[in-house]
mmCIF file of C-alpha atoms in Angstrom:
data_model
loop_
_atom_site.group_PDB
_atom_site.id
_atom_site.type_symbol
_atom_site.label_atom_id
_atom_site.label_comp_id
_atom_site.label_asym_id
_atom_site.label_seq_id
_atom_site.Cartn_x
_atom_site.Cartn_y
_atom_site.Cartn_z
ATOM 1 C CA MET U 10 1.091 -24.708 33.475
ATOM 2 C CA THR U 11 -2.048 -26.412 34.990
ATOM 3 C CA GLY U 12 -4.630 -25.450 37.568
ATOM 4 C CA SER U 13 -6.807 -27.384 39.853
ATOM 5 C CA GLY U 14 -9.403 -27.946 37.122
ATOM 6 C CA GLY U 15 -6.832 -29.369 34.753
ATOM 7 C CA PRO U 16 -5.186 -28.049 31.501
ATOM 8 C CA ILE U 17 -7.060 -26.090 28.904
ATOM 9 C CA THR U 18 -5.512 -26.109 25.429
ATOM 10 C CA ILE U 19 -5.770 -22.886 23.398
ATOM 11 C CA MET U 20 -6.501 -24.299 20.019
ATOM 12 C CA LYS U 21 -5.368 -21.316 17.811
ATOM 13 C CA TYR U 22 -1.861 -22.360 18.675
ATOM 14 C CA LYS U 23 -2.709 -26.037 18.428
ATOM 15 C CA ILE U 24 -1.441 -27.527 21.700
ATOM 16 C CA LEU U 25 1.402 -25.099 22.111
ATOM 17 C CA PHE U 26 0.636 -24.268 25.655
ATOM 18 C CA THR U 27 -1.900 -24.706 28.332
ATOM 19 C CA VAL U 28 -3.645 -22.383 30.750
ATOM 20 C CA PRO U 29 -5.580 -23.086 33.974
ATOM 21 C CA SER U 30 -9.141 -23.938 33.373
ATOM 22 C CA ALA U 31 -9.936 -21.569 36.251
ATOM 23 C CA LEU U 32 -8.718 -18.723 34.152
ATOM 24 C CA VAL U 33 -10.659 -19.605 31.217
ATOM 25 C CA ALA U 34 -13.775 -20.017 33.349
ATOM 26 C CA GLY U 35 -13.281 -16.637 34.820
ATOM 27 C CA VAL U 36 -12.964 -15.152 31.338
ATOM 28 C CA VAL U 37 -16.336 -16.898 30.254
ATOM 29 C CA ALA U 38 -18.140 -15.938 33.307
ATOM 30 C CA THR U 39 -17.151 -12.285 32.964
ATOM 31 C CA ALA U 40 -18.424 -12.210 29.396
ATOM 32 C CA VAL U 41 -21.711 -13.951 30.286
ATOM 33 C CA THR U 42 -22.814 -12.378 33.475
ATOM 34 C CA VAL U 43 -21.858 -8.782 33.484
ATOM 35 C CA GLY U 44 -21.863 -7.347 30.069
ATOM 36 C CA ASP U 45 -19.767 -4.656 28.480
ATOM 37 C CA GLY U 46 -17.919 -3.405 31.515
ATOM 38 C CA PRO U 47 -15.910 -6.479 32.377
ATOM 39 C CA LEU U 48 -15.178 -6.962 28.705
ATOM 40 C CA LEU U 49 -13.267 -3.668 28.831
ATOM 41 C CA ASP U 50 -11.552 -4.806 32.067
ATOM 42 C CA LEU U 51 -10.614 -8.162 30.390
ATOM 43 C CA ARG U 52 -9.152 -6.504 27.268
ATOM 44 C CA ASP U 53 -7.191 -4.085 29.332
ATOM 45 C CA ARG U 54 -5.570 -6.886 31.404
ATOM 46 C CA MET U 55 -4.819 -8.926 28.191
ATOM 47 C CA LEU U 56 -3.251 -5.910 26.296
ATOM 48 C CA GLY U 57 -1.759 -4.149 29.209
ATOM 49 C CA THR U 58 -3.417 -0.832 28.499
ATOM 50 C CA ASP U 59 -5.818 1.559 30.163
ATOM 51 C CA THR U 60 -8.399 2.690 27.541
ATOM 52 C CA ARG U 61 -10.837 3.928 30.240
ATOM 53 C CA ASN U 62 -8.660 7.017 30.871
ATOM 54 C CA PRO U 63 -7.416 8.429 27.548
ATOM 55 C CA SER U 64 -6.056 11.418 29.358
ATOM 56 C CA ARG U 65 -3.293 9.267 30.792
ATOM 57 C CA SER U 66 -1.692 8.887 27.372
ATOM 58 C CA ARG U 67 0.352 11.694 25.918
ATOM 59 C CA GLN U 68 -1.887 13.461 23.294
ATOM 60 C CA VAL U 69 -0.979 14.758 19.803
ATOM 61 C CA ALA U 70 -2.643 17.378 17.821
ATOM 62 C CA ALA U 71 -6.056 16.367 16.407
ATOM 63 C CA SER U 72 -5.922 18.627 13.360
ATOM 64 C CA PRO U 73 -5.467 16.952 10.017
ATOM 65 C CA GLY U 74 -1.838 16.763 8.780
ATOM 66 C CA ALA U 75 -0.552 17.210 5.211
ATOM 67 C CA VAL U 76 -1.092 14.069 3.049
ATOM 68 C CA GLN U 77 2.249 12.257 2.603
ATOM 69 C CA PRO U 78 3.479 10.560 -0.612
ATOM 70 C CA ALA U 79 2.510 6.866 -0.872
ATOM 71 C CA ARG U 80 5.095 4.716 0.812
ATOM 72 C CA TRP U 81 3.848 1.699 -0.986
ATOM 73 C CA LYS U 82 3.325 1.176 -4.738
ATOM 74 C CA PRO U 83 2.145 -1.910 -6.622
ATOM 75 C CA GLY U 84 4.895 -4.509 -6.945
ATOM 76 C CA MET U 85 6.642 -3.529 -3.688
ATOM 77 C CA ARG U 86 6.850 -5.779 -0.729
ATOM 78 C CA GLU U 87 4.319 -5.058 2.083
ATOM 79 C CA TRP U 88 6.114 -4.166 5.281
ATOM 80 C CA GLY U 89 3.307 -3.726 7.739
ATOM 81 C CA VAL U 90 1.969 -3.688 11.224
ATOM 82 C CA ASN U 91 -1.300 -5.013 12.632
ATOM 83 C CA VAL U 92 -2.994 -2.348 14.821
ATOM 84 C CA TYR U 93 -5.686 -3.587 17.089
ATOM 85 C CA TYR U 94 -8.450 -1.036 17.301
ATOM 86 C CA VAL U 95 -11.055 -1.362 20.021
ATOM 87 C CA ASN U 96 -13.387 1.613 20.534
ATOM 88 C CA SER U 97 -12.917 3.590 23.795
ATOM 89 C CA PRO U 98 -16.336 4.814 24.712
ATOM 90 C CA ARG U 99 -14.981 8.013 26.428
ATOM 91 C CA ASP U 100 -13.168 9.151 23.230
ATOM 92 C CA ASP U 101 -14.796 11.697 21.072
ATOM 93 C CA GLU U 102 -13.933 11.752 17.391
ATOM 94 C CA ALA U 103 -11.126 14.297 17.877
ATOM 95 C CA HIS U 104 -9.499 12.040 20.276
ATOM 96 C CA VAL U 105 -9.775 9.139 17.885
ATOM 97 C CA ARG U 106 -8.227 11.277 15.200
ATOM 98 C CA ALA U 107 -5.387 12.271 17.609
ATOM 99 C CA LYS U 108 -4.743 8.687 18.426
ATOM 100 C CA ALA U 109 -4.789 7.667 14.751
ATOM 101 C CA GLN U 110 -2.208 10.352 13.983
ATOM 102 C CA ARG U 111 -0.001 9.390 16.830
ATOM 103 C CA MET U 112 -0.031 5.731 15.668
ATOM 104 C CA MET U 113 0.566 6.483 12.127
ATOM 105 C CA ARG U 114 3.638 8.636 12.919
ATOM 106 C CA TYR U 115 4.905 5.799 15.009
ATOM 107 C CA LEU U 116 4.548 3.235 12.149
ATOM 108 C CA VAL U 117 6.241 5.723 9.676
ATOM 109 C CA SER U 118 9.064 6.005 12.175
ATOM 110 C CA LEU U 119 9.533 2.173 11.956
ATOM 111 C CA ASN U 120 9.812 2.521 8.155
ATOM 112 C CA ALA U 121 6.515 0.660 7.626
ATOM 113 C CA ASN U 122 4.871 1.151 4.260
ATOM 114 C CA ALA U 123 1.518 -0.747 5.170
ATOM 115 C CA VAL U 124 -0.901 -1.055 8.079
ATOM 116 C CA SER U 125 -3.665 -3.537 8.840
ATOM 117 C CA ILE U 126 -6.474 -2.152 11.015
ATOM 118 C CA ASN U 127 -7.880 -4.997 13.087
ATOM 119 C CA PHE U 128 -11.221 -4.466 14.931
ATOM 120 C CA PRO U 129 -13.472 -6.941 16.913
ATOM 121 C CA PHE U 130 -16.848 -8.404 16.399
ATOM 122 C CA ARG U 131 -18.471 -11.231 18.187
ATOM 123 C CA MET U 132 -20.740 -14.292 18.162
ATOM 124 C CA ALA U 133 -22.980 -14.870 21.247
ATOM 125 C CA GLY U 134 -21.521 -18.431 21.515
ATOM 126 C CA PRO U 135 -19.822 -21.039 19.396
ATOM 127 C CA THR U 136 -23.146 -22.279 17.947
ATOM 128 C CA SER U 137 -24.830 -18.961 17.372
ATOM 129 C CA SER U 138 -26.120 -18.251 13.934
ATOM 130 C CA GLU U 139 -25.583 -14.498 14.321
ATOM 131 C CA VAL U 140 -22.582 -12.275 14.371
ATOM 132 C CA GLY U 141 -22.513 -8.451 15.349
ATOM 133 C CA ALA U 142 -20.924 -5.610 16.889
ATOM 134 C CA ILE U 143 -19.700 -5.720 20.557
ATOM 135 C CA PRO U 144 -21.644 -2.816 22.206
ATOM 136 C CA ARG U 145 -19.422 0.219 22.943
ATOM 137 C CA ARG U 146 -16.354 -1.761 21.887
ATOM 138 C CA THR U 147 -16.589 -2.408 18.195
ATOM 139 C CA PRO U 148 -15.714 0.805 16.301
ATOM 140 C CA THR U 149 -18.558 2.358 14.301
ATOM 141 C CA PRO U 150 -17.951 2.638 10.568
ATOM 142 C CA ARG U 151 -17.643 6.330 10.961
ATOM 143 C CA ARG U 152 -14.803 6.005 13.570
ATOM 144 C CA LEU U 153 -13.134 3.354 11.557
ATOM 145 C CA GLY U 154 -13.223 5.801 8.651
ATOM 146 C CA ILE U 155 -11.359 8.391 10.720
ATOM 147 C CA VAL U 156 -8.469 5.875 11.423
ATOM 148 C CA LEU U 157 -8.437 4.775 7.708
ATOM 149 C CA ARG U 158 -8.198 8.314 6.447
ATOM 150 C CA GLU U 159 -5.204 9.113 8.873
ATOM 151 C CA ALA U 160 -3.529 5.943 7.698
ATOM 152 C CA ARG U 161 -3.913 6.858 4.091
ATOM 153 C CA ALA U 162 -2.744 10.436 4.745
ATOM 154 C CA ALA U 163 0.465 9.069 6.230
ATOM 155 C CA GLY U 164 1.127 7.348 2.957
ATOM 156 C CA LEU U 165 0.483 3.791 4.149
ATOM 157 C CA ARG U 166 -1.086 0.950 2.282
ATOM 158 C CA VAL U 167 -4.281 0.196 4.179
ATOM 159 C CA THR U 168 -5.835 -3.211 5.054
ATOM 160 C CA VAL U 169 -9.229 -3.481 6.911
ATOM 161 C CA ARG U 170 -9.455 -6.769 8.901
ATOM 162 C CA PRO U 171 -12.442 -7.610 11.126
ATOM 163 C CA LEU U 172 -11.366 -10.060 13.722
ATOM 164 C CA MET U 173 -13.847 -12.294 15.738
ATOM 165 C CA ASP U 174 -13.538 -11.859 19.392
ATOM 166 C CA GLU U 175 -13.046 -15.093 21.375
ATOM 167 C CA THR U 176 -14.471 -13.933 24.714
ATOM 168 C CA ASN U 177 -17.782 -15.816 24.176
ATOM 169 C CA LEU U 178 -16.201 -18.755 22.582
ATOM 170 C CA VAL U 179 -13.562 -20.246 24.778
ATOM 171 C CA ARG U 180 -15.446 -22.665 27.112
ATOM 172 C CA THR U 181 -13.675 -26.027 26.440
ATOM 173 C CA GLU U 182 -10.281 -26.916 25.296
ATOM 174 C CA THR U 183 -11.349 -27.272 21.589
ATOM 175 C CA GLU U 184 -13.221 -23.999 21.317
ATOM 176 C CA TRP U 185 -11.852 -20.890 19.546
ATOM 177 C CA ARG U 186 -12.745 -18.795 16.532
ATOM 178 C CA GLY U 187 -11.558 -21.562 14.317
ATOM 179 C CA ALA U 188 -14.039 -24.185 15.720
ATOM 180 C CA VAL U 189 -17.370 -22.298 15.658
ATOM 181 C CA GLN U 190 -20.374 -24.430 14.471
ATOM 182 C CA PRO U 191 -23.271 -22.157 13.725
ATOM 183 C CA ALA U 192 -26.555 -23.941 14.175
ATOM 184 C CA SER U 193 -27.709 -22.384 10.850
ATOM 185 C CA ARG U 194 -24.945 -21.581 8.311
ATOM 186 C CA ASP U 195 -27.376 -19.833 6.133
ATOM 187 C CA GLY U 196 -28.305 -17.595 9.090
ATOM 188 C CA TRP U 197 -24.643 -17.031 9.981
ATOM 189 C CA PHE U 198 -23.575 -15.902 6.508
ATOM 190 C CA ALA U 199 -26.625 -13.674 6.126
ATOM 191 C CA SER U 200 -25.770 -12.222 9.462
ATOM 192 C CA TYR U 201 -22.127 -11.659 8.583
ATOM 193 C CA ARG U 202 -23.200 -9.835 5.339
ATOM 194 C CA THR U 203 -25.314 -7.402 7.407
ATOM 195 C CA PHE U 204 -22.430 -6.720 9.768
ATOM 196 C CA LEU U 205 -19.817 -6.248 7.060
ATOM 197 C CA SER U 206 -21.863 -4.082 4.738
ATOM 198 C CA PRO U 207 -21.171 -0.772 6.277
ATOM 199 C CA TYR U 208 -17.484 -1.479 6.931
ATOM 200 C CA LEU U 209 -17.025 -2.589 3.271
ATOM 201 C CA LYS U 210 -18.601 0.865 2.333
ATOM 202 C CA VAL U 211 -16.275 2.919 4.509
ATOM 203 C CA ALA U 212 -13.216 0.829 3.445
ATOM 204 C CA ALA U 213 -14.274 1.729 -0.253
ATOM 205 C CA ASP U 214 -14.934 5.368 0.591
ATOM 206 C CA GLU U 215 -11.457 5.767 2.291
ATOM 207 C CA GLN U 216 -9.747 3.866 -0.492
ATOM 208 C CA ALA U 217 -8.312 1.033 1.588
ATOM 209 C CA ALA U 218 -6.243 -1.405 -0.565
ATOM 210 C CA THR U 219 -7.400 -4.626 0.971
ATOM 211 C CA PHE U 220 -10.439 -5.928 2.904
ATOM 212 C CA VAL U 221 -9.960 -9.247 4.812
ATOM 213 C CA ILE U 222 -13.265 -10.914 4.539
ATOM 214 C CA GLY U 223 -12.481 -13.634 7.076
ATOM 215 C CA THR U 224 -9.773 -14.563 9.505
ATOM 216 C CA GLU U 225 -8.838 -17.906 11.050
ATOM 217 C CA LEU U 226 -12.409 -19.380 10.674
ATOM 218 C CA ASN U 227 -11.088 -22.964 10.131
ATOM 219 C CA SER U 228 -14.404 -24.794 10.609
ATOM 220 C CA LEU U 229 -16.133 -22.629 8.041
ATOM 221 C CA GLN U 230 -13.371 -22.408 5.420
ATOM 222 C CA ALA U 231 -14.668 -25.092 3.149
ATOM 223 C CA ASP U 232 -18.232 -23.772 3.017
ATOM 224 C CA ARG U 233 -19.544 -23.077 -0.395
ATOM 225 C CA ARG U 234 -21.145 -19.870 0.859
ATOM 226 C CA TRP U 235 -17.898 -18.031 0.740
ATOM 227 C CA ARG U 236 -18.127 -17.784 -3.001
ATOM 228 C CA GLY U 237 -21.473 -15.895 -2.846
ATOM 229 C CA LEU U 238 -20.182 -13.750 0.087
ATOM 230 C CA ALA U 239 -17.122 -12.884 -2.073
ATOM 231 C CA ALA U 240 -19.056 -11.819 -5.103
ATOM 232 C CA TRP U 241 -21.429 -9.757 -2.990
ATOM 233 C CA ALA U 242 -18.551 -7.976 -1.163
ATOM 234 C CA GLN U 243 -16.763 -7.310 -4.408
ATOM 235 C CA ARG U 244 -19.754 -5.187 -5.610
ATOM 236 C CA ARG U 245 -19.352 -3.040 -2.598
ATOM 237 C CA PHE U 246 -15.699 -2.882 -2.236
ATOM 238 C CA PRO U 247 -13.591 -2.334 -5.516
ATOM 239 C CA GLY U 248 -10.220 -3.139 -3.868
ATOM 240 C CA GLU U 249 -8.602 -6.518 -3.080
ATOM 241 C CA LEU U 250 -10.423 -9.096 -1.033
ATOM 242 C CA SER U 251 -8.469 -11.429 1.202
ATOM 243 C CA TYR U 252 -8.862 -14.311 3.581
ATOM 244 C CA ASP U 253 -6.322 -14.897 6.382
ATOM 245 C CA MET U 254 -5.670 -18.542 7.413
ATOM 246 C CA ASN U 255 -4.339 -19.851 10.726
ATOM 247 C CA TRP U 256 -0.988 -21.691 10.194
ATOM 248 C CA ASP U 257 -2.417 -24.993 11.263
ATOM 249 C CA SER U 258 -4.879 -25.121 8.282
ATOM 250 C CA PHE U 259 -2.894 -23.309 5.611
ATOM 251 C CA ARG U 260 -1.306 -26.176 3.882
ATOM 252 C CA THR U 261 -4.445 -28.261 3.586
ATOM 253 C CA ASP U 262 -7.156 -25.588 3.176
ATOM 254 C CA ARG U 263 -5.796 -22.799 1.183
ATOM 255 C CA ARG U 264 -7.506 -23.855 -2.023
ATOM 256 C CA SER U 265 -10.845 -24.174 -0.441
ATOM 257 C CA VAL U 266 -11.519 -20.334 -0.131
ATOM 258 C CA PRO U 267 -12.387 -18.372 -3.201
ATOM 259 C CA PHE U 268 -9.851 -15.525 -2.901
ATOM 260 C CA ARG U 269 -6.826 -14.735 -4.902
ATOM 261 C CA ARG U 270 -5.000 -13.225 -1.762
ATOM 262 C CA ILE U 271 -4.678 -15.495 1.049
ATOM 263 C CA GLY U 272 -2.718 -14.533 4.163
ATOM 264 C CA LEU U 273 -0.898 -16.772 6.607
ATOM 265 C CA ASP U 274 -1.209 -16.086 10.329
ATOM 266 C CA ALA U 275 2.054 -17.785 11.364
ATOM 267 C CA TYR U 276 3.102 -18.855 14.900
ATOM 268 C CA PRO U 277 5.178 -21.964 14.332
ATOM 269 C CA PRO U 278 6.598 -23.686 17.465
ATOM 270 C CA LEU U 279 10.230 -24.167 16.634
ATOM 271 C CA GLY U 280 11.002 -25.712 19.961
ATOM 272 C CA LEU U 281 14.510 -24.041 20.205
ATOM 273 C CA PRO U 282 16.113 -22.945 23.509
ATOM 274 C CA ASP U 283 15.929 -19.437 24.651
ATOM 275 C CA ASP U 284 19.547 -18.660 23.611
ATOM 276 C CA ALA U 285 18.872 -19.850 19.997
ATOM 277 C CA THR U 286 20.713 -17.698 17.501
ATOM 278 C CA VAL U 287 19.147 -15.782 14.657
ATOM 279 C CA LYS U 288 20.753 -18.335 12.316
ATOM 280 C CA GLN U 289 19.102 -21.216 14.153
ATOM 281 C CA LEU U 290 15.727 -19.469 14.129
ATOM 282 C CA ALA U 291 15.984 -18.579 10.478
ATOM 283 C CA LEU U 292 16.779 -22.168 9.604
ATOM 284 C CA GLY U 293 13.873 -23.257 11.660
ATOM 285 C CA TRP U 294 11.526 -20.888 9.817
ATOM 286 C CA LYS U 295 12.805 -22.055 6.493
ATOM 287 C CA ASN U 296 12.267 -25.621 7.222
ATOM 288 C CA TRP U 297 8.763 -24.880 8.473
ATOM 289 C CA LEU U 298 7.874 -22.742 5.449
ATOM 290 C CA ASP U 299 9.116 -25.496 3.118
ATOM 291 C CA GLY U 300 5.998 -27.549 4.240
ATOM 292 C CA MET U 301 3.625 -24.652 3.872
ATOM 293 C CA HIS U 302 3.750 -23.899 0.069
ATOM 294 C CA ASP U 303 3.743 -25.720 -3.312
ATOM 295 C CA GLY U 304 7.293 -24.504 -4.324
ATOM 296 C CA ARG U 305 6.399 -20.911 -4.773
ATOM 297 C CA PRO U 306 7.010 -19.143 -1.459
ATOM 298 C CA SER U 307 6.914 -15.845 -3.189
ATOM 299 C CA ARG U 308 3.165 -16.166 -3.135
ATOM 300 C CA ILE U 309 2.901 -16.239 0.612
ATOM 301 C CA LEU U 310 2.060 -13.214 2.717
ATOM 302 C CA LEU U 311 2.562 -13.344 6.413
ATOM 303 C CA SER U 312 -0.572 -11.549 7.386
ATOM 304 C CA GLU U 313 -0.014 -12.032 11.098
ATOM 305 C CA VAL U 314 3.416 -12.887 12.574
ATOM 306 C CA GLY U 315 4.944 -12.157 15.844
ATOM 307 C CA ILE U 316 6.053 -13.629 19.214
ATOM 308 C CA ALA U 317 5.740 -12.946 22.927
ATOM 309 C CA ALA U 318 8.642 -11.145 24.480
ATOM 310 C CA GLN U 319 9.128 -13.760 27.158
ATOM 311 C CA THR U 320 11.171 -16.789 28.111
ATOM 312 C CA GLY U 321 9.986 -20.010 26.501
ATOM 313 C CA ALA U 322 8.609 -18.276 23.540
ATOM 314 C CA TYR U 323 10.361 -20.221 20.787
ATOM 315 C CA SER U 324 8.185 -23.193 21.799
ATOM 316 C CA ALA U 325 4.935 -21.139 21.985
ATOM 317 C CA PRO U 326 5.354 -17.977 19.925
ATOM 318 C CA GLY U 327 1.562 -17.008 20.265
ATOM 319 C CA ASP U 328 1.149 -17.501 23.906
ATOM 320 C CA TRP U 329 -0.747 -14.470 25.043
ATOM 321 C CA VAL U 330 -2.141 -15.933 28.215
ATOM 322 C CA ASN U 331 0.885 -17.032 30.378
ATOM 323 C CA ARG U 332 3.117 -14.190 31.518
ATOM 324 C CA ARG U 333 6.714 -15.339 31.994
ATOM 325 C CA ARG U 334 9.884 -13.287 32.528
ATOM 326 C CA VAL U 335 10.222 -10.567 29.824
ATOM 327 C CA ASP U 336 12.996 -11.151 27.289
ATOM 328 C CA GLN U 337 13.202 -8.516 24.644
ATOM 329 C CA THR U 338 16.232 -10.074 23.015
ATOM 330 C CA MET U 339 14.311 -13.279 22.133
ATOM 331 C CA GLN U 340 11.595 -11.206 20.543
ATOM 332 C CA ALA U 341 14.066 -9.116 18.512
ATOM 333 C CA ARG U 342 15.901 -12.240 17.295
ATOM 334 C CA TRP U 343 12.645 -13.780 16.144
ATOM 335 C CA TYR U 344 11.701 -10.643 14.180
ATOM 336 C CA THR U 345 15.135 -10.496 12.614
ATOM 337 C CA ALA U 346 15.003 -14.213 11.590
ATOM 338 C CA VAL U 347 11.559 -13.825 10.030
ATOM 339 C CA CYS U 348 12.584 -10.711 8.060
ATOM 340 C CA TRP U 349 15.590 -12.561 6.656
ATOM 341 C CA VAL U 350 13.428 -15.469 5.543
ATOM 342 C CA VAL U 351 10.938 -13.304 3.896
ATOM 343 C CA ARG U 352 13.659 -11.472 1.933
ATOM 344 C CA LYS U 353 15.508 -14.612 0.968
ATOM 345 C CA ASN U 354 12.312 -16.332 -0.331
ATOM 346 C CA ASN U 355 11.133 -13.076 -2.030
ATOM 347 C CA MET U 356 7.778 -13.350 -0.155
ATOM 348 C CA ARG U 357 5.028 -10.837 -0.608
ATOM 349 C CA GLY U 358 5.532 -9.213 2.838
ATOM 350 C CA LEU U 359 4.623 -9.447 6.489
ATOM 351 C CA TYR U 360 2.514 -7.721 9.160
ATOM 352 C CA TRP U 361 3.855 -7.816 12.691
ATOM 353 C CA TRP U 362 1.308 -8.552 15.438
ATOM 354 C CA MET U 363 0.796 -6.214 17.124
ATOM 355 C CA VAL U 364 0.376 -2.704 18.655
ATOM 356 C CA ASP U 365 -2.861 -1.578 20.383
ATOM 357 C CA PHE U 366 -4.411 1.520 18.886
ATOM 358 C CA ASP U 367 -4.558 3.142 22.364
ATOM 359 C CA THR U 368 -0.912 2.693 23.066
ATOM 360 C CA ASP U 369 1.342 5.717 23.452
ATOM 361 C CA PRO U 370 4.600 4.176 22.013
ATOM 362 C CA ALA U 371 6.742 6.994 23.484
ATOM 363 C CA ASN U 372 5.512 6.061 26.957
ATOM 364 C CA ALA U 373 4.921 2.224 26.749
ATOM 365 C CA ASP U 374 6.415 0.259 29.417
ATOM 366 C CA PRO U 375 8.346 -2.743 28.135
ATOM 367 C CA GLU U 376 7.974 -4.644 31.392
ATOM 368 C CA ARG U 377 4.159 -4.259 31.616
ATOM 369 C CA SER U 378 3.080 -4.082 28.042
ATOM 370 C CA ALA U 379 1.278 -7.078 26.482
ATOM 371 C CA ARG U 380 3.831 -9.744 25.635
ATOM 372 C CA LEU U 381 2.965 -9.957 21.906
ATOM 373 C CA SER U 382 3.260 -6.172 21.620
ATOM 374 C CA PHE U 383 6.531 -4.612 20.527
ATOM 375 C CA ALA U 384 5.823 -0.985 21.332
ATOM 376 C CA GLY U 385 8.369 0.344 23.922
ATOM 377 C CA ARG U 386 10.682 -2.559 23.383
ATOM 378 C CA PRO U 387 13.692 -0.795 21.778
ATOM 379 C CA LYS U 388 15.587 -3.905 20.568
ATOM 380 C CA THR U 389 12.504 -5.181 18.687
ATOM 381 C CA GLU U 390 11.681 -1.709 17.337
ATOM 382 C CA GLN U 391 15.234 -1.566 15.984
ATOM 383 C CA ALA U 392 14.852 -4.989 14.467
ATOM 384 C CA ILE U 393 11.643 -3.798 12.632
ATOM 385 C CA ARG U 394 13.307 -0.501 11.514
ATOM 386 C CA THR U 395 16.306 -2.465 10.092
ATOM 387 C CA CYS U 396 14.145 -4.983 8.359
ATOM 388 C CA PHE U 397 11.715 -2.343 6.860
ATOM 389 C CA ARG U 398 14.624 -0.210 5.785
ATOM 390 C CA GLY U 399 15.875 -2.989 3.629
ATOM 391 C CA ARG U 400 19.223 -3.443 5.356
ATOM 392 C CA THR U 401 18.919 -7.027 6.425
ATOM 393 C CA PRO U 402 22.238 -8.510 5.552
ATOM 394 C CA GLU U 403 22.597 -11.535 3.247
ATOM 395 C CA ARG U 404 24.250 -13.462 5.858
ATOM 396 C CA HIS U 405 22.392 -14.189 9.044
ATOM 397 C CA PRO U 406 22.516 -11.186 11.321
ATOM 398 C CA THR U 407 22.848 -11.221 15.075
ATOM 399 C CA VAL U 408 21.086 -9.629 17.936
ATOM 400 C CA THR U 409 23.213 -8.707 21.062
ATOM 401 C CA PRO U 410 21.704 -9.988 24.291
ATOM 402 C CA THR U 411 20.742 -7.666 26.977
ATOM 403 C CA ARG U 412 19.998 -8.426 30.656
ATOM 404 C CA THR U 413 16.172 -8.210 31.336
ATOM 405 C CA PRO U 414 14.846 -7.649 34.803
ATOM 406 C CA GLN U 415 12.809 -10.432 36.388
ATOM 407 C CA GLN U 416 9.000 -9.869 36.145
#
């Protein structure tokens, strides 16, 4: 889709889709001119949530629950979900705890054994030498600790994953988090250390299993400063350190970062028609993965994988900008195919993208929710339960189509 100003390419997905330049300009103007309030509005529109009025969501008890047995143990495959946690300024700590309990119960109901808690931070612009919290939107370490504690109490393996917000970055067709060029890299890495320090501490205090030190920072991946940052972080966090690569750089750059655990954020455009079968999708995934590894696919962890629940998604799985007709069956087929491939290749696991922390899954509207979310979409939820329960058949399974109303 193009606008009067011409097409703008969202580079994370590497020329998979275009959006009107007017839309991107509006996003940038909002971030630059009016501060935190419009950032909240922007996020709500993108995620399809209303975080400004927590009372609209069904509440759960805020009292601590009993600690559950560990659902994951070393050597097990990680069956996880990415939860995107942006602080809601009107929430008190009891409300944060209630939302965390509600979310973890939902993940357990999906048979998950792991969760990755994502939260945003920002650069002032693509050449800034500083990073930091987004006022009122980045969770404080204390609030993040509440969420981590509830995740661990639910028996889930816990990953902490800071994720650079792109609101201040997308100004031209080549700009995203993977294209930043800090004026001073020494300054950027020093600032990043300062930002990460309290979050590493709370992750250690709450016994998180993994801390993702960087995500999709393509333009910085070969920098020698990662080695020093990794050594510094390991002294503060005794668990596993990780780096998650975007799929367009995984094959060529994965040896450039000094981490034993490297995740793959995967949104491959298979170019298949909307009525493609699970078998066709699985074969497409297999062929794509064959070019992503060195003959040992079992070493690959899909740290972020998903697809928009809308028509045309098999050609642009990660399209979070355009809103086409909702198609839950397409999303469910993709999930089923990915799970089949992970099992057949004995891969380390996967983390579905995504569900928003503020979402009440019991009341999520499948027609109005963010396209990349699966909450409230029963076919996709069932595909996740089947996958995580270990009942994906050896032969390619099928997903029965259903009629989806026009958006």
